[in-house]
Amino acid sequence: MALIEDLNWRHAVKAYDATKKVSKENIDKIVEAARLAPTSSGLHGFQVIVVENQELKEKLVKGALNPECMRDCSHVLIFAGWDRYTAERIDKVFDYTTDERGLERGRFGSYTDMLKKIYLAQPAEENFAHIARQTYIALGLALAQAAELRVDSTPVEGFDNSVVDEILELEKRGLKSVSLMYVGYADTPNDWIAPMKKVRTPKDEFVIEFK
């Protein structure tokens, strides 16, 4: 039940204490949880960008709908997906996988050929939509790990992707931002949602069972 307790503890923080910083050890654990997320075909078509630098956060603020949180949190994590699937990217992932498992390269050639046939024929927008959905699995695990560490966090879709992409020069890396995660410690007196009862979807309305 520890995970359930952790998830009941967390909430989307609305104000951060700018004087409190999350340790590198805990940031590394949060990012590791995201790295270990399952992804479609194991392609893991995204990266997590960790921004601690205050000057850079100040630049990113102009693209935020909740600028105070971005400015005052300890770290901003940017979940950025590949702009599209390519044959090279697919091969690189599976070459690494076979190398790590001590298998000959090309062992999964029939499978990667199938992936290429599917993905390379799709428009980049359709590719990216599929990739973006994978990032949310990683975001969820990162939020859960932060909660286990009692590190406050806020998942964020309310931002101007074009601003973030431009400032971080993501296009040069073949990436596009999907979501953000603010990480830090709450400024409890100013975190207006903190004293409120946590409200989730009622259990009897959330689950549909076929027995």
PDB file of N, CA, C and O in Angstrom, residues 3 6-7 9-11 13 16 22 26-34 77 79 138-155 181-185:
ATOM      1  N   LEU A   3       2.716   2.670  -2.262  1.00  0.00           N
ATOM      2  CA  LEU A   3       2.533   3.521  -3.440  1.00  0.00           C
ATOM      3  C   LEU A   3       1.227   4.287  -3.352  1.00  0.00           C
ATOM      4  O   LEU A   3       1.179   5.482  -3.674  1.00  0.00           O
ATOM      5  N   ASP A   6       1.674   7.148  -1.061  1.00  0.00           N
ATOM      6  CA  ASP A   6       2.458   8.208  -1.701  1.00  0.00           C
ATOM      7  C   ASP A   6       1.590   9.029  -2.642  1.00  0.00           C
ATOM      8  O   ASP A   6       1.672  10.263  -2.674  1.00  0.00           O
ATOM      9  N   LEU A   7       0.743   8.361  -3.422  1.00  0.00           N
ATOM     10  CA  LEU A   7      -0.101   9.061  -4.382  1.00  0.00           C
ATOM     11  C   LEU A   7      -1.184   9.873  -3.674  1.00  0.00           C
ATOM     12  O   LEU A   7      -1.596  10.929  -4.165  1.00  0.00           O
ATOM     13  N   TRP A   9      -0.622  11.309  -0.899  1.00  0.00           N
ATOM     14  CA  TRP A   9       0.099  12.439  -0.299  1.00  0.00           C
ATOM     15  C   TRP A   9       0.252  13.579  -1.293  1.00  0.00           C
ATOM     16  O   TRP A   9       0.126  14.746  -0.955  1.00  0.00           O
ATOM     17  N   ARG A  10       0.528  13.269  -2.553  1.00  0.00           N
ATOM     18  CA  ARG A  10       0.908  14.294  -3.527  1.00  0.00           C
ATOM     19  C   ARG A  10      -0.294  15.120  -3.986  1.00  0.00           C
ATOM     20  O   ARG A  10      -1.428  14.679  -3.947  1.00  0.00           O
ATOM     21  N   HIS A  11       0.026  16.332  -4.436  1.00  0.00           N
ATOM     22  CA  HIS A  11      -0.952  17.162  -5.132  1.00  0.00           C
ATOM     23  C   HIS A  11      -0.172  18.085  -6.067  1.00  0.00           C
ATOM     24  O   HIS A  11       1.050  18.202  -5.967  1.00  0.00           O
ATOM     25  N   VAL A  13       1.271  21.128  -6.815  1.00  0.00           N
ATOM     26  CA  VAL A  13       1.639  22.306  -6.014  1.00  0.00           C
ATOM     27  C   VAL A  13       1.468  23.591  -6.836  1.00  0.00           C
ATOM     28  O   VAL A  13       1.805  23.646  -8.012  1.00  0.00           O
ATOM     29  N   TYR A  16       5.893  27.422  -4.942  1.00  0.00           N
ATOM     30  CA  TYR A  16       7.131  26.785  -4.484  1.00  0.00           C
ATOM     31  C   TYR A  16       7.984  27.739  -3.671  1.00  0.00           C
ATOM     32  O   TYR A  16       7.972  28.949  -3.886  1.00  0.00           O
ATOM     33  N   VAL A  22      16.020  20.714  -4.362  1.00  0.00           N
ATOM     34  CA  VAL A  22      15.992  19.256  -4.321  1.00  0.00           C
ATOM     35  C   VAL A  22      17.406  18.747  -4.574  1.00  0.00           C
ATOM     36  O   VAL A  22      18.115  19.247  -5.456  1.00  0.00           O
ATOM     37  N   ASN A  26      18.076  13.009  -5.340  1.00  0.00           N
ATOM     38  CA  ASN A  26      16.646  12.805  -5.543  1.00  0.00           C
ATOM     39  C   ASN A  26      16.216  13.126  -6.975  1.00  0.00           C
ATOM     40  O   ASN A  26      15.343  12.448  -7.527  1.00  0.00           O
ATOM     41  N   ILE A  27      16.834  14.147  -7.571  1.00  0.00           N
ATOM     42  CA  ILE A  27      16.536  14.430  -8.981  1.00  0.00           C
ATOM     43  C   ILE A  27      16.923  13.228  -9.836  1.00  0.00           C
ATOM     44  O   ILE A  27      16.174  12.814 -10.731  1.00  0.00           O
ATOM     45  N   ASP A  28      18.077  12.658  -9.552  1.00  0.00           N
ATOM     46  CA  ASP A  28      18.529  11.492 -10.316  1.00  0.00           C
ATOM     47  C   ASP A  28      17.547  10.331 -10.183  1.00  0.00           C
ATOM     48  O   ASP A  28      17.281   9.609 -11.159  1.00  0.00           O
ATOM     49  N   LYS A  29      16.986  10.142  -9.002  1.00  0.00           N
ATOM     50  CA  LYS A  29      16.017   9.057  -8.795  1.00  0.00           C
ATOM     51  C   LYS A  29      14.729   9.313  -9.577  1.00  0.00           C
ATOM     52  O   LYS A  29      14.144   8.393 -10.154  1.00  0.00           O
ATOM     53  N   ILE A  30      14.288  10.561  -9.580  1.00  0.00           N
ATOM     54  CA  ILE A  30      13.063  10.915 -10.306  1.00  0.00           C
ATOM     55  C   ILE A  30      13.263  10.698 -11.806  1.00  0.00           C
ATOM     56  O   ILE A  30      12.407  10.125 -12.493  1.00  0.00           O
ATOM     57  N   VAL A  31      14.403  11.137 -12.315  1.00  0.00           N
ATOM     58  CA  VAL A  31      14.699  10.957 -13.738  1.00  0.00           C
ATOM     59  C   VAL A  31      14.872   9.480 -14.073  1.00  0.00           C
ATOM     60  O   VAL A  31      14.441   9.009 -15.138  1.00  0.00           O
ATOM     61  N   GLU A  32      15.469   8.720 -13.173  1.00  0.00           N
ATOM     62  CA  GLU A  32      15.646   7.288 -13.404  1.00  0.00           C
ATOM     63  C   GLU A  32      14.307   6.574 -13.506  1.00  0.00           C
ATOM     64  O   GLU A  32      14.132   5.661 -14.323  1.00  0.00           O
ATOM     65  N   ALA A  33      13.347   6.982 -12.684  1.00  0.00           N
ATOM     66  CA  ALA A  33      12.010   6.392 -12.770  1.00  0.00           C
ATOM     67  C   ALA A  33      11.411   6.634 -14.153  1.00  0.00           C
ATOM     68  O   ALA A  33      10.776   5.746 -14.737  1.00  0.00           O
ATOM     69  N   ALA A  34      11.625   7.834 -14.692  1.00  0.00           N
ATOM     70  CA  ALA A  34      11.140   8.139 -16.040  1.00  0.00           C
ATOM     71  C   ALA A  34      11.875   7.303 -17.084  1.00  0.00           C
ATOM     72  O   ALA A  34      11.270   6.808 -18.038  1.00  0.00           O
ATOM     73  N   LEU A  77      11.605  19.816 -15.275  1.00  0.00           N
ATOM     74  CA  LEU A  77      11.873  18.681 -16.150  1.00  0.00           C
ATOM     75  C   LEU A  77      11.028  18.846 -17.405  1.00  0.00           C
ATOM     76  O   LEU A  77       9.821  19.078 -17.314  1.00  0.00           O
ATOM     77  N   PHE A  79       9.747  16.952 -20.722  1.00  0.00           N
ATOM     78  CA  PHE A  79       9.602  15.678 -21.422  1.00  0.00           C
ATOM     79  C   PHE A  79       9.464  16.002 -22.907  1.00  0.00           C
ATOM     80  O   PHE A  79       8.473  16.607 -23.334  1.00  0.00           O
ATOM     81  N   ALA A 138       6.106   7.989 -18.696  1.00  0.00           N
ATOM     82  CA  ALA A 138       7.305   8.402 -17.953  1.00  0.00           C
ATOM     83  C   ALA A 138       6.991   9.520 -16.967  1.00  0.00           C
ATOM     84  O   ALA A 138       7.490   9.528 -15.837  1.00  0.00           O
ATOM     85  N   LEU A 139       6.158  10.466 -17.368  1.00  0.00           N
ATOM     86  CA  LEU A 139       5.765  11.546 -16.473  1.00  0.00           C
ATOM     87  C   LEU A 139       5.066  10.994 -15.242  1.00  0.00           C
ATOM     88  O   LEU A 139       5.342  11.413 -14.114  1.00  0.00           O
ATOM     89  N   GLY A 140       4.163  10.033 -15.446  1.00  0.00           N
ATOM     90  CA  GLY A 140       3.451   9.444 -14.314  1.00  0.00           C
ATOM     91  C   GLY A 140       4.387   8.763 -13.325  1.00  0.00           C
ATOM     92  O   GLY A 140       4.235   8.910 -12.101  1.00  0.00           O
ATOM     93  N   LEU A 141       5.366   8.030 -13.847  1.00  0.00           N
ATOM     94  CA  LEU A 141       6.311   7.357 -12.960  1.00  0.00           C
ATOM     95  C   LEU A 141       7.205   8.358 -12.238  1.00  0.00           C
ATOM     96  O   LEU A 141       7.553   8.161 -11.068  1.00  0.00           O
ATOM     97  N   ALA A 142       7.563   9.436 -12.925  1.00  0.00           N
ATOM     98  CA  ALA A 142       8.379  10.476 -12.281  1.00  0.00           C
ATOM     99  C   ALA A 142       7.602  11.140 -11.142  1.00  0.00           C
ATOM    100  O   ALA A 142       8.157  11.410 -10.069  1.00  0.00           O
ATOM    101  N   LEU A 143       6.322  11.394 -11.358  1.00  0.00           N
ATOM    102  CA  LEU A 143       5.478  11.982 -10.311  1.00  0.00           C
ATOM    103  C   LEU A 143       5.374  11.040  -9.112  1.00  0.00           C
ATOM    104  O   LEU A 143       5.425  11.474  -7.956  1.00  0.00           O
ATOM    105  N   ALA A 144       5.234   9.750  -9.390  1.00  0.00           N
ATOM    106  CA  ALA A 144       5.126   8.770  -8.310  1.00  0.00           C
ATOM    107  C   ALA A 144       6.427   8.676  -7.521  1.00  0.00           C
ATOM    108  O   ALA A 144       6.422   8.592  -6.287  1.00  0.00           O
ATOM    109  N   GLN A 145       7.561   8.712  -8.231  1.00  0.00           N
ATOM    110  CA  GLN A 145       8.845   8.648  -7.539  1.00  0.00           C
ATOM    111  C   GLN A 145       9.071   9.890  -6.686  1.00  0.00           C
ATOM    112  O   GLN A 145       9.573   9.804  -5.561  1.00  0.00           O
ATOM    113  N   ALA A 146       8.690  11.046  -7.204  1.00  0.00           N
ATOM    114  CA  ALA A 146       8.818  12.275  -6.416  1.00  0.00           C
ATOM    115  C   ALA A 146       7.987  12.174  -5.144  1.00  0.00           C
ATOM    116  O   ALA A 146       8.439  12.565  -4.062  1.00  0.00           O
ATOM    117  N   ALA A 147       6.789  11.636  -5.266  1.00  0.00           N
ATOM    118  CA  ALA A 147       5.919  11.494  -4.096  1.00  0.00           C
ATOM    119  C   ALA A 147       6.542  10.556  -3.070  1.00  0.00           C
ATOM    120  O   ALA A 147       6.487  10.814  -1.860  1.00  0.00           O
ATOM    121  N   GLU A 148       7.142   9.472  -3.537  1.00  0.00           N
ATOM    122  CA  GLU A 148       7.774   8.521  -2.615  1.00  0.00           C
ATOM    123  C   GLU A 148       8.900   9.189  -1.853  1.00  0.00           C
ATOM    124  O   GLU A 148       9.151   8.882  -0.676  1.00  0.00           O
ATOM    125  N   LEU A 149       9.582  10.138  -2.505  1.00  0.00           N
ATOM    126  CA  LEU A 149      10.685  10.861  -1.873  1.00  0.00           C
ATOM    127  C   LEU A 149      10.207  12.068  -1.059  1.00  0.00           C
ATOM    128  O   LEU A 149      11.014  12.763  -0.451  1.00  0.00           O
ATOM    129  N   ARG A 150       8.898  12.304  -1.095  1.00  0.00           N
ATOM    130  CA  ARG A 150       8.283  13.482  -0.455  1.00  0.00           C
ATOM    131  C   ARG A 150       8.865  14.778  -1.042  1.00  0.00           C
ATOM    132  O   ARG A 150       9.133  15.744  -0.329  1.00  0.00           O
ATOM    133  N   VAL A 151       9.024  14.747  -2.346  1.00  0.00           N
ATOM    134  CA  VAL A 151       9.404  15.932  -3.112  1.00  0.00           C
ATOM    135  C   VAL A 151       8.152  16.422  -3.819  1.00  0.00           C
ATOM    136  O   VAL A 151       7.443  15.641  -4.458  1.00  0.00           O
ATOM    137  N   ASP A 152       7.857  17.698  -3.694  1.00  0.00           N
ATOM    138  CA  ASP A 152       6.649  18.244  -4.311  1.00  0.00           C
ATOM    139  C   ASP A 152       6.822  18.390  -5.817  1.00  0.00           C
ATOM    140  O   ASP A 152       7.946  18.553  -6.327  1.00  0.00           O
ATOM    141  N   SER A 153       5.697  18.347  -6.521  1.00  0.00           N
ATOM    142  CA  SER A 153       5.770  18.402  -7.976  1.00  0.00           C
ATOM    143  C   SER A 153       4.468  18.938  -8.569  1.00  0.00           C
ATOM    144  O   SER A 153       3.441  18.982  -7.896  1.00  0.00           O
ATOM    145  N   THR A 154       4.558  19.312  -9.832  1.00  0.00           N
ATOM    146  CA  THR A 154       3.393  19.778 -10.584  1.00  0.00           C
ATOM    147  C   THR A 154       3.543  19.320 -12.035  1.00  0.00           C
ATOM    148  O   THR A 154       4.513  19.702 -12.698  1.00  0.00           O
ATOM    149  N   PRO A 155       2.618  18.490 -12.538  1.00  0.00           N
ATOM    150  CA  PRO A 155       2.646  18.169 -13.963  1.00  0.00           C
ATOM    151  C   PRO A 155       2.061  19.336 -14.750  1.00  0.00           C
ATOM    152  O   PRO A 155       1.091  19.955 -14.311  1.00  0.00           O
ATOM    153  N   MET A 181       7.401  19.167 -15.826  1.00  0.00           N
ATOM    154  CA  MET A 181       7.172  18.770 -14.437  1.00  0.00           C
ATOM    155  C   MET A 181       7.993  19.701 -13.564  1.00  0.00           C
ATOM    156  O   MET A 181       9.212  19.755 -13.668  1.00  0.00           O
ATOM    157  N   TYR A 182       7.305  20.473 -12.728  1.00  0.00           N
ATOM    158  CA  TYR A 182       8.000  21.314 -11.760  1.00  0.00           C
ATOM    159  C   TYR A 182       8.310  20.457 -10.544  1.00  0.00           C
ATOM    160  O   TYR A 182       7.468  19.685 -10.072  1.00  0.00           O
ATOM    161  N   VAL A 183       9.508  20.604 -10.018  1.00  0.00           N
ATOM    162  CA  VAL A 183       9.957  19.815  -8.883  1.00  0.00           C
ATOM    163  C   VAL A 183      10.549  20.756  -7.846  1.00  0.00           C
ATOM    164  O   VAL A 183      11.297  21.676  -8.185  1.00  0.00           O
ATOM    165  N   GLY A 184      10.213  20.550  -6.594  1.00  0.00           N
ATOM    166  CA  GLY A 184      10.747  21.405  -5.539  1.00  0.00           C
ATOM    167  C   GLY A 184      10.043  21.137  -4.227  1.00  0.00           C
ATOM    168  O   GLY A 184       9.599  20.015  -3.961  1.00  0.00           O
ATOM    169  N   TYR A 185       9.934  22.187  -3.426  1.00  0.00           N
ATOM    170  CA  TYR A 185       9.253  22.078  -2.132  1.00  0.00           C
ATOM    171  C   TYR A 185       8.249  23.219  -2.023  1.00  0.00           C
ATOM    172  O   TYR A 185       8.553  24.369  -2.328  1.00  0.00           O
TER     173      TYR A 185
END
